[in-house]
Short mmCIF file of C-alpha atoms in Angstrom, two decimals:
data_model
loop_
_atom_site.label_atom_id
_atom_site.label_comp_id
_atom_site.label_asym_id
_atom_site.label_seq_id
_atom_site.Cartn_x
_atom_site.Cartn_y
_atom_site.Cartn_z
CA UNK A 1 94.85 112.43 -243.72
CA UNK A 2 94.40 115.85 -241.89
CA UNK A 3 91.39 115.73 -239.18
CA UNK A 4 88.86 118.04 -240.74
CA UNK A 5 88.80 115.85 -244.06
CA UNK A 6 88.53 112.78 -242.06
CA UNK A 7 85.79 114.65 -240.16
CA UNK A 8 84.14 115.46 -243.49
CA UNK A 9 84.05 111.88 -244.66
CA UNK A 10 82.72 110.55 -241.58
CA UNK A 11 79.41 112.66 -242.21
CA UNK A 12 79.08 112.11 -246.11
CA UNK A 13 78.93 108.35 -244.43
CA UNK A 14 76.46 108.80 -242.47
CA UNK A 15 74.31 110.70 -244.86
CA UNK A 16 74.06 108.36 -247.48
CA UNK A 17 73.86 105.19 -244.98
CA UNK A 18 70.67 107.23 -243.70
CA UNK A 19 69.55 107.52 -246.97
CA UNK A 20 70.02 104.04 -248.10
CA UNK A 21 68.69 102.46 -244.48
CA UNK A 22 65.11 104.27 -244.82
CA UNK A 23 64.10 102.72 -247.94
CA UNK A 24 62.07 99.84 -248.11
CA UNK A 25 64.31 96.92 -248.54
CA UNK A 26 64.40 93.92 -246.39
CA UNK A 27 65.21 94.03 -242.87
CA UNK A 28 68.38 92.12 -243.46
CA UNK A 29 69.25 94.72 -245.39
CA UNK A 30 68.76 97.28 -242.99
CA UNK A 31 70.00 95.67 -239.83
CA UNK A 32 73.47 95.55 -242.10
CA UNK A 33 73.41 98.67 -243.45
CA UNK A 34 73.08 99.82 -239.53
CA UNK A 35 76.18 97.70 -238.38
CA UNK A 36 78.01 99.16 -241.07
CA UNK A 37 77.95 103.00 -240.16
CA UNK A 38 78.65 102.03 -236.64
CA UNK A 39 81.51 100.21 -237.81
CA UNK A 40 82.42 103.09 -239.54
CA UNK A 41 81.93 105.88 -236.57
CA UNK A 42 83.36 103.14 -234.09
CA UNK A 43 86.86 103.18 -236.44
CA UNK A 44 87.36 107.12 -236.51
CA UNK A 45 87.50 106.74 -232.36
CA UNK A 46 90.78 104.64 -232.14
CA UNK A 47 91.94 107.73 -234.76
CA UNK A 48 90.64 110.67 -233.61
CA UNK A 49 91.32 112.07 -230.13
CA UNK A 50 88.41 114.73 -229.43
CA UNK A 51 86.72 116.12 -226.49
CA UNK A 52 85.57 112.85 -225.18
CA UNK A 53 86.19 109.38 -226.80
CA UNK A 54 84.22 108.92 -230.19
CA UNK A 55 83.23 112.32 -230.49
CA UNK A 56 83.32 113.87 -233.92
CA UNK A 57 83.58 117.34 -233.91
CA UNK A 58 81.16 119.10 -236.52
CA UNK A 59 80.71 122.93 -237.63
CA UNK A 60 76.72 124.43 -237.70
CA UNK A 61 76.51 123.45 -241.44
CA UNK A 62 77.34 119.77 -240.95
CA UNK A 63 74.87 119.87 -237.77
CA UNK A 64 72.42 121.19 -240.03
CA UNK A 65 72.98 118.64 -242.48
CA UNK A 66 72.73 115.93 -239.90
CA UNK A 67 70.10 117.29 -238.30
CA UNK A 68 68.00 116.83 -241.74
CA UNK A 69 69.24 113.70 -242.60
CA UNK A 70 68.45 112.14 -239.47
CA UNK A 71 64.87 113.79 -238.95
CA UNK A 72 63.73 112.33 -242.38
CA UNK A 73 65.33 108.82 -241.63
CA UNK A 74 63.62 109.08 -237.64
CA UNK A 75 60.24 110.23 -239.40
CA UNK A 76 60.09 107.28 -241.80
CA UNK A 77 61.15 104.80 -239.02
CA UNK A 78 60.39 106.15 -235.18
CA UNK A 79 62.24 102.60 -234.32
CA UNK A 80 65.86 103.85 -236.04
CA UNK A 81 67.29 104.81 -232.78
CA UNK A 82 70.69 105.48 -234.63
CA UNK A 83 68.72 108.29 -236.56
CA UNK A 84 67.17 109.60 -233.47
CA UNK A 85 70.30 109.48 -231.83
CA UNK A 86 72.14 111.89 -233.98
CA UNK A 87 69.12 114.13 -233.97
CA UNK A 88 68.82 114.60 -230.30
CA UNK A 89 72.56 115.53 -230.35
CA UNK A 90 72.60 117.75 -233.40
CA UNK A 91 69.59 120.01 -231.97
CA UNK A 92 69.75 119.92 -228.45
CA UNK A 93 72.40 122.37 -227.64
CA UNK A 94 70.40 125.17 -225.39
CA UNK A 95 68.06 122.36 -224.10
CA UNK A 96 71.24 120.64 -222.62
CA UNK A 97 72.65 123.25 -221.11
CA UNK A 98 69.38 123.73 -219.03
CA UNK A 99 69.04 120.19 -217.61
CA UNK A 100 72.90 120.65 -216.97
CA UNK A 101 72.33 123.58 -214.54
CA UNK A 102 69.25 121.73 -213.37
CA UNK A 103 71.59 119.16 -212.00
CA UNK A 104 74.46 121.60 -210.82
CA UNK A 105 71.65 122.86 -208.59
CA UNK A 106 70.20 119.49 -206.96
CA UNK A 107 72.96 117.79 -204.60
CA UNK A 108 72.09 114.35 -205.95
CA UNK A 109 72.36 115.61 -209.61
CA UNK A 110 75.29 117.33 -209.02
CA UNK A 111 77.11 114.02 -207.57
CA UNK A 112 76.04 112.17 -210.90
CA UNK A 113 78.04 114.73 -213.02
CA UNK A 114 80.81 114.19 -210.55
CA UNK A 115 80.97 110.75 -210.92
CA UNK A 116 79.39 110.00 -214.05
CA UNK A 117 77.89 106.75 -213.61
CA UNK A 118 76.65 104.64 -216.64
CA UNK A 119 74.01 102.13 -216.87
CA UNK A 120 74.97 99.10 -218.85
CA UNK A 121 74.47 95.51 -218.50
CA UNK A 122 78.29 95.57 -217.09
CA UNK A 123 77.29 97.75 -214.10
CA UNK A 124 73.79 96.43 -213.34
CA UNK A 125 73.67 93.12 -210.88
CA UNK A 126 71.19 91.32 -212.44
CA UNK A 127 71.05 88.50 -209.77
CA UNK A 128 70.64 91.00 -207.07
CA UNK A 129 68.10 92.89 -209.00
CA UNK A 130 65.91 89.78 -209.63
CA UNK A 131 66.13 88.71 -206.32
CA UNK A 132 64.41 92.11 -205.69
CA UNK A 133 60.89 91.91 -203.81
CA UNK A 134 57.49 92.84 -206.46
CA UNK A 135 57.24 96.43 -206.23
CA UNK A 136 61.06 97.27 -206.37
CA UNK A 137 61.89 99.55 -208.46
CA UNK A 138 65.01 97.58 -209.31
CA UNK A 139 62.65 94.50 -209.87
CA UNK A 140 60.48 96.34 -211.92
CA UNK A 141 62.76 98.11 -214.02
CA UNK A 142 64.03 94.15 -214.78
CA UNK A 143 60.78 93.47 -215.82
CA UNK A 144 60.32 95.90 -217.91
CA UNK A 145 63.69 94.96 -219.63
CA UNK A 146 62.43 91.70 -220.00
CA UNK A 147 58.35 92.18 -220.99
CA UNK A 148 59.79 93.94 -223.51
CA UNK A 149 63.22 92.57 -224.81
CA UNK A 150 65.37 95.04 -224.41
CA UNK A 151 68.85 96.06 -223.29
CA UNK A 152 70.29 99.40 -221.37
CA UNK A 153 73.28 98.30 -224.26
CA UNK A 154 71.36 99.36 -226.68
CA UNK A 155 71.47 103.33 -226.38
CA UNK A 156 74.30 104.21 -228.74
CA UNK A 157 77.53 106.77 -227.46
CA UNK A 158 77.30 110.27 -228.17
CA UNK A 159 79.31 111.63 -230.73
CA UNK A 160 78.13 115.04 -231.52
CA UNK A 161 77.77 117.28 -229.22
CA UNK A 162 80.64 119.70 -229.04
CA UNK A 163 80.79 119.78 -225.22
CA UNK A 164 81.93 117.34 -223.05
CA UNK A 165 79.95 117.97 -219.97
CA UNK A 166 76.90 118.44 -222.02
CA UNK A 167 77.65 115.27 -223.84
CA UNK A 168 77.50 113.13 -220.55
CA UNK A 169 73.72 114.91 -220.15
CA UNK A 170 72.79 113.57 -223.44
CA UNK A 171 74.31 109.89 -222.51
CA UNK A 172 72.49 110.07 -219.49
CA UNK A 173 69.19 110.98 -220.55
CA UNK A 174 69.45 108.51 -223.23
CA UNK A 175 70.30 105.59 -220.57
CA UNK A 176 67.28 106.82 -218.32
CA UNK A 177 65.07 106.69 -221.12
CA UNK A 178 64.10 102.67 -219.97
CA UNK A 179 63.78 104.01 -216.53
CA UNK A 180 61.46 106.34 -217.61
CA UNK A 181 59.31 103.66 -219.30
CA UNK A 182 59.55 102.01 -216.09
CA UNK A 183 58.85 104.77 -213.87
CA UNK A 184 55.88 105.62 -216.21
CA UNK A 185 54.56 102.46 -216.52
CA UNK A 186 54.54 102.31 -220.31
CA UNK A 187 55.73 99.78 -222.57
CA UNK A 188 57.55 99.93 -226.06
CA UNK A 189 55.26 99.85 -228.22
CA UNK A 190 54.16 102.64 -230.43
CA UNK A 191 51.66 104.26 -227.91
CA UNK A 192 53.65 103.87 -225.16
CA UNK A 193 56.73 105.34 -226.97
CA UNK A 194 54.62 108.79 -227.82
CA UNK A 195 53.34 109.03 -224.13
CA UNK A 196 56.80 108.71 -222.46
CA UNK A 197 57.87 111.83 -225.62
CA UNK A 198 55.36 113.79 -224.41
CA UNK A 199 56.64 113.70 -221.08
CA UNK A 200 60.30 114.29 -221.67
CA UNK A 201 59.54 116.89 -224.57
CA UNK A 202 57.33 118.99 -221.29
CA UNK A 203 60.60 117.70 -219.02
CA UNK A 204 63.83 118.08 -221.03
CA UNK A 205 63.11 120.74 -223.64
CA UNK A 206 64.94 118.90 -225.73
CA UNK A 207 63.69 119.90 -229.89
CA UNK A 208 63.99 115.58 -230.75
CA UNK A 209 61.58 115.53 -227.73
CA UNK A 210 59.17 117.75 -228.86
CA UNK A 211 59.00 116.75 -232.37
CA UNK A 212 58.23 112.98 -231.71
CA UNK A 213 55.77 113.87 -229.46
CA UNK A 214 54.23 116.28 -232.27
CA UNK A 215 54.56 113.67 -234.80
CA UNK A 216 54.57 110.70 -233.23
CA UNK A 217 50.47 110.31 -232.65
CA UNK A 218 50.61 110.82 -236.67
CA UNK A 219 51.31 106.68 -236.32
CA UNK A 220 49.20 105.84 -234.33
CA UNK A 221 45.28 104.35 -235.35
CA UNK A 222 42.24 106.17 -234.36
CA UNK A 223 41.30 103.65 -231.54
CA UNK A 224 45.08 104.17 -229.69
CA UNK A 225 44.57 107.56 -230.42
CA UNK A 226 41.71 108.23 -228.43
CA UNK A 227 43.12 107.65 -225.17
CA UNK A 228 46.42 109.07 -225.53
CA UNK A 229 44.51 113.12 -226.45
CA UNK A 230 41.81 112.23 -223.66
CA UNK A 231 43.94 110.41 -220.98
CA UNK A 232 47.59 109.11 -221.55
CA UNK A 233 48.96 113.12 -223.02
CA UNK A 234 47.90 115.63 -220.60
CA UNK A 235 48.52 113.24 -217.40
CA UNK A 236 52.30 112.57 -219.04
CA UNK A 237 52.63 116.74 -220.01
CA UNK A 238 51.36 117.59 -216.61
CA UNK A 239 54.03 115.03 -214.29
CA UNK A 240 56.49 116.33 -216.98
CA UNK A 241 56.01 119.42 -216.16
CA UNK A 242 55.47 119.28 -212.30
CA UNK A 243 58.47 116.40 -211.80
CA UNK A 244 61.18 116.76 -210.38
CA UNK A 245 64.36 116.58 -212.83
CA UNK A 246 64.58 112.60 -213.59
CA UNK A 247 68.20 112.96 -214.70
CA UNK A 248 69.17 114.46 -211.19
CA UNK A 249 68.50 110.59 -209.55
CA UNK A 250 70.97 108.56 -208.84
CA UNK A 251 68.50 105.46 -209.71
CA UNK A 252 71.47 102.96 -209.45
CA UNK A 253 71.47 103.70 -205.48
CA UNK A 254 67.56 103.11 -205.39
CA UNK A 255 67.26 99.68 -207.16
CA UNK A 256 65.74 98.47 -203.04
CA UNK A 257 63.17 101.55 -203.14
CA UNK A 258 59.22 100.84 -203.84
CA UNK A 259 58.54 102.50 -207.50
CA UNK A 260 55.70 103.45 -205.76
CA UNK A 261 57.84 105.73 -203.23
CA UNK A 262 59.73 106.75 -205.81
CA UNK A 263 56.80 108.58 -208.10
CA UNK A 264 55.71 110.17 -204.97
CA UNK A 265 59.41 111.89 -204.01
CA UNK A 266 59.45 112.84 -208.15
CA UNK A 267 56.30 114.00 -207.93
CA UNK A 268 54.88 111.67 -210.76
CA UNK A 269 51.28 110.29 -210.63
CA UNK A 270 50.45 106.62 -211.34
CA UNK A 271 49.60 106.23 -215.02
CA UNK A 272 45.88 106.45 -215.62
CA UNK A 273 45.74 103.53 -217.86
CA UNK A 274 47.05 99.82 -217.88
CA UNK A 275 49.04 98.99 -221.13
CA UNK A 276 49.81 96.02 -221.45
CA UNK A 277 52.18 94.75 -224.85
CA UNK A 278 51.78 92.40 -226.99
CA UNK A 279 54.25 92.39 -229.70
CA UNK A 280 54.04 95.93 -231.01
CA UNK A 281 50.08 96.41 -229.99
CA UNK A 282 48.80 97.86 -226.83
CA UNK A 283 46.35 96.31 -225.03
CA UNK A 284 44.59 99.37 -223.00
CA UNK A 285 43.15 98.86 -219.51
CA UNK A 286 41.19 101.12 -217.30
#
């Protein structure tokens, strides 16, 4: 089978298992339908032998077409980070090349492209981490991982972007995304999700950025969004703006620094609010 019908196969694939995954079925149903297309993307890397392992190269017409699909599957479900995923890399093109020569010019950022480290549960020492004092960024970032039951292993491989540089700078702002929430002091819940978009979308540039933090407060009730317009948004627009470039720190050679030390050299103000989850609801504190 020649490569560019191969190619072409992948993305009909994808397409319809976007299709079929937003509808309102069980979530059985949708947990499989998820395992299946990555079964199906992870097979075309042991055949394929792009730019980088697992890409999939795509003309502007099949972007396009991605681009779509995913944006209607993110929209219906903000929590499909498959979907968002493929939208970030479908769209991001110019915005990537920006935070790439943001990093050629900062001497730590420019050692992370040089060595292009990754941040999975493989390369993190948990023990060591825990054993971290209160106030650690290391310790805190564990926290986090734990308050809110999740993994670094869960950020998916890029796949789509035509570029292999640039596609490291999408797989490391995805992997920093946690640290973010960490560095922000927001949880993973819907309102803290929408405050940590609006401060990448005024940081990265990137067009997936921007449009959850446009559409994302659409989700949210009146009560959570009160605080985000009045309080939560402009302080995370403003630190996005005024920060340093968070995907120029090597954060897995600061695991022993204070968080608090940290905001200050990025240039990031403590979080005007407490939010505390519980489940998927916020609990807001002064």
């Amino acid at each position: 089978m020649s490569q560019p019908t191969h190619t072409s196969q992948m993305l009909r694939s994808l397409l319809v298992s976007s299709r079929r995954c937003t509808g309102r079925g069980l979530f059985m149903d949708e947990a499989a339908c998820v395992r299946q297309q990555h079964r199906g993307l992870d097979s075309a890397d042991s055949h394929y032998d792009g730019l980088y392992p697992g890409h999939i190269p795509t003309n502007p017409i099949q972007k396009a077409l991605l681009a779509v699909g995913s944006g209607v599957a993110a929209l219906q479900d903000p929590y499909r980070h498959d979907m968002v995923a493929v939208l970030g890399e479908t769209t991001g093109h110019l915005a990537l090349m920006t935070l790439r020569d943001r990093m050629r010019g900062d001497p730590e950022g420019y050692t992370i492209l040089t060595e292009r480290p990754r941040i999975r549960l493989s390369t993190l020492d948990l023990s060591k981490m825990a054993s971290l004092p209160d106030g650690s960024f290391g310790r805190e970032y564990l926290r986090f991982l734990e308050d809110n039951r999740v993994t670094p292993d869960s950020r998916v491989n890029v796949k789509f972007v035509d570029n292999e540089e640039l596609a490291y700078v999408m797989q490391r702002y995805r992997e920093v995304h946690d640290l973010l929430h960490t560095l922000l002091g927001m949880p993973t819940n819907m309102l803290g999700e929408v405050a940590v978009k609006w401060f990448e979308a005024a940081q990265t540039g990137l067009p997936m950025c921007i449009l959850g933090a446009a559409l994302g407060p659409l989700r949210l009730s009146t009560s959570r969004l009160e605080p985000l317009v009045t309080s939560l948004g402009p302080w995370a627009v403003r630190n996005g703006r005024q920060a340093r470039c968070v995907l120029s720190i090597f954060y897995e050679r600061r695991w022993e620094q204070s968080l608090e030390n940290l905001r200050e050299e990025l240039n990031i103000e403590p979080p005007p609010l407490t939010i505390r989850a519980t489940s998927q609801k916020a609990t807001l504190d002064s």
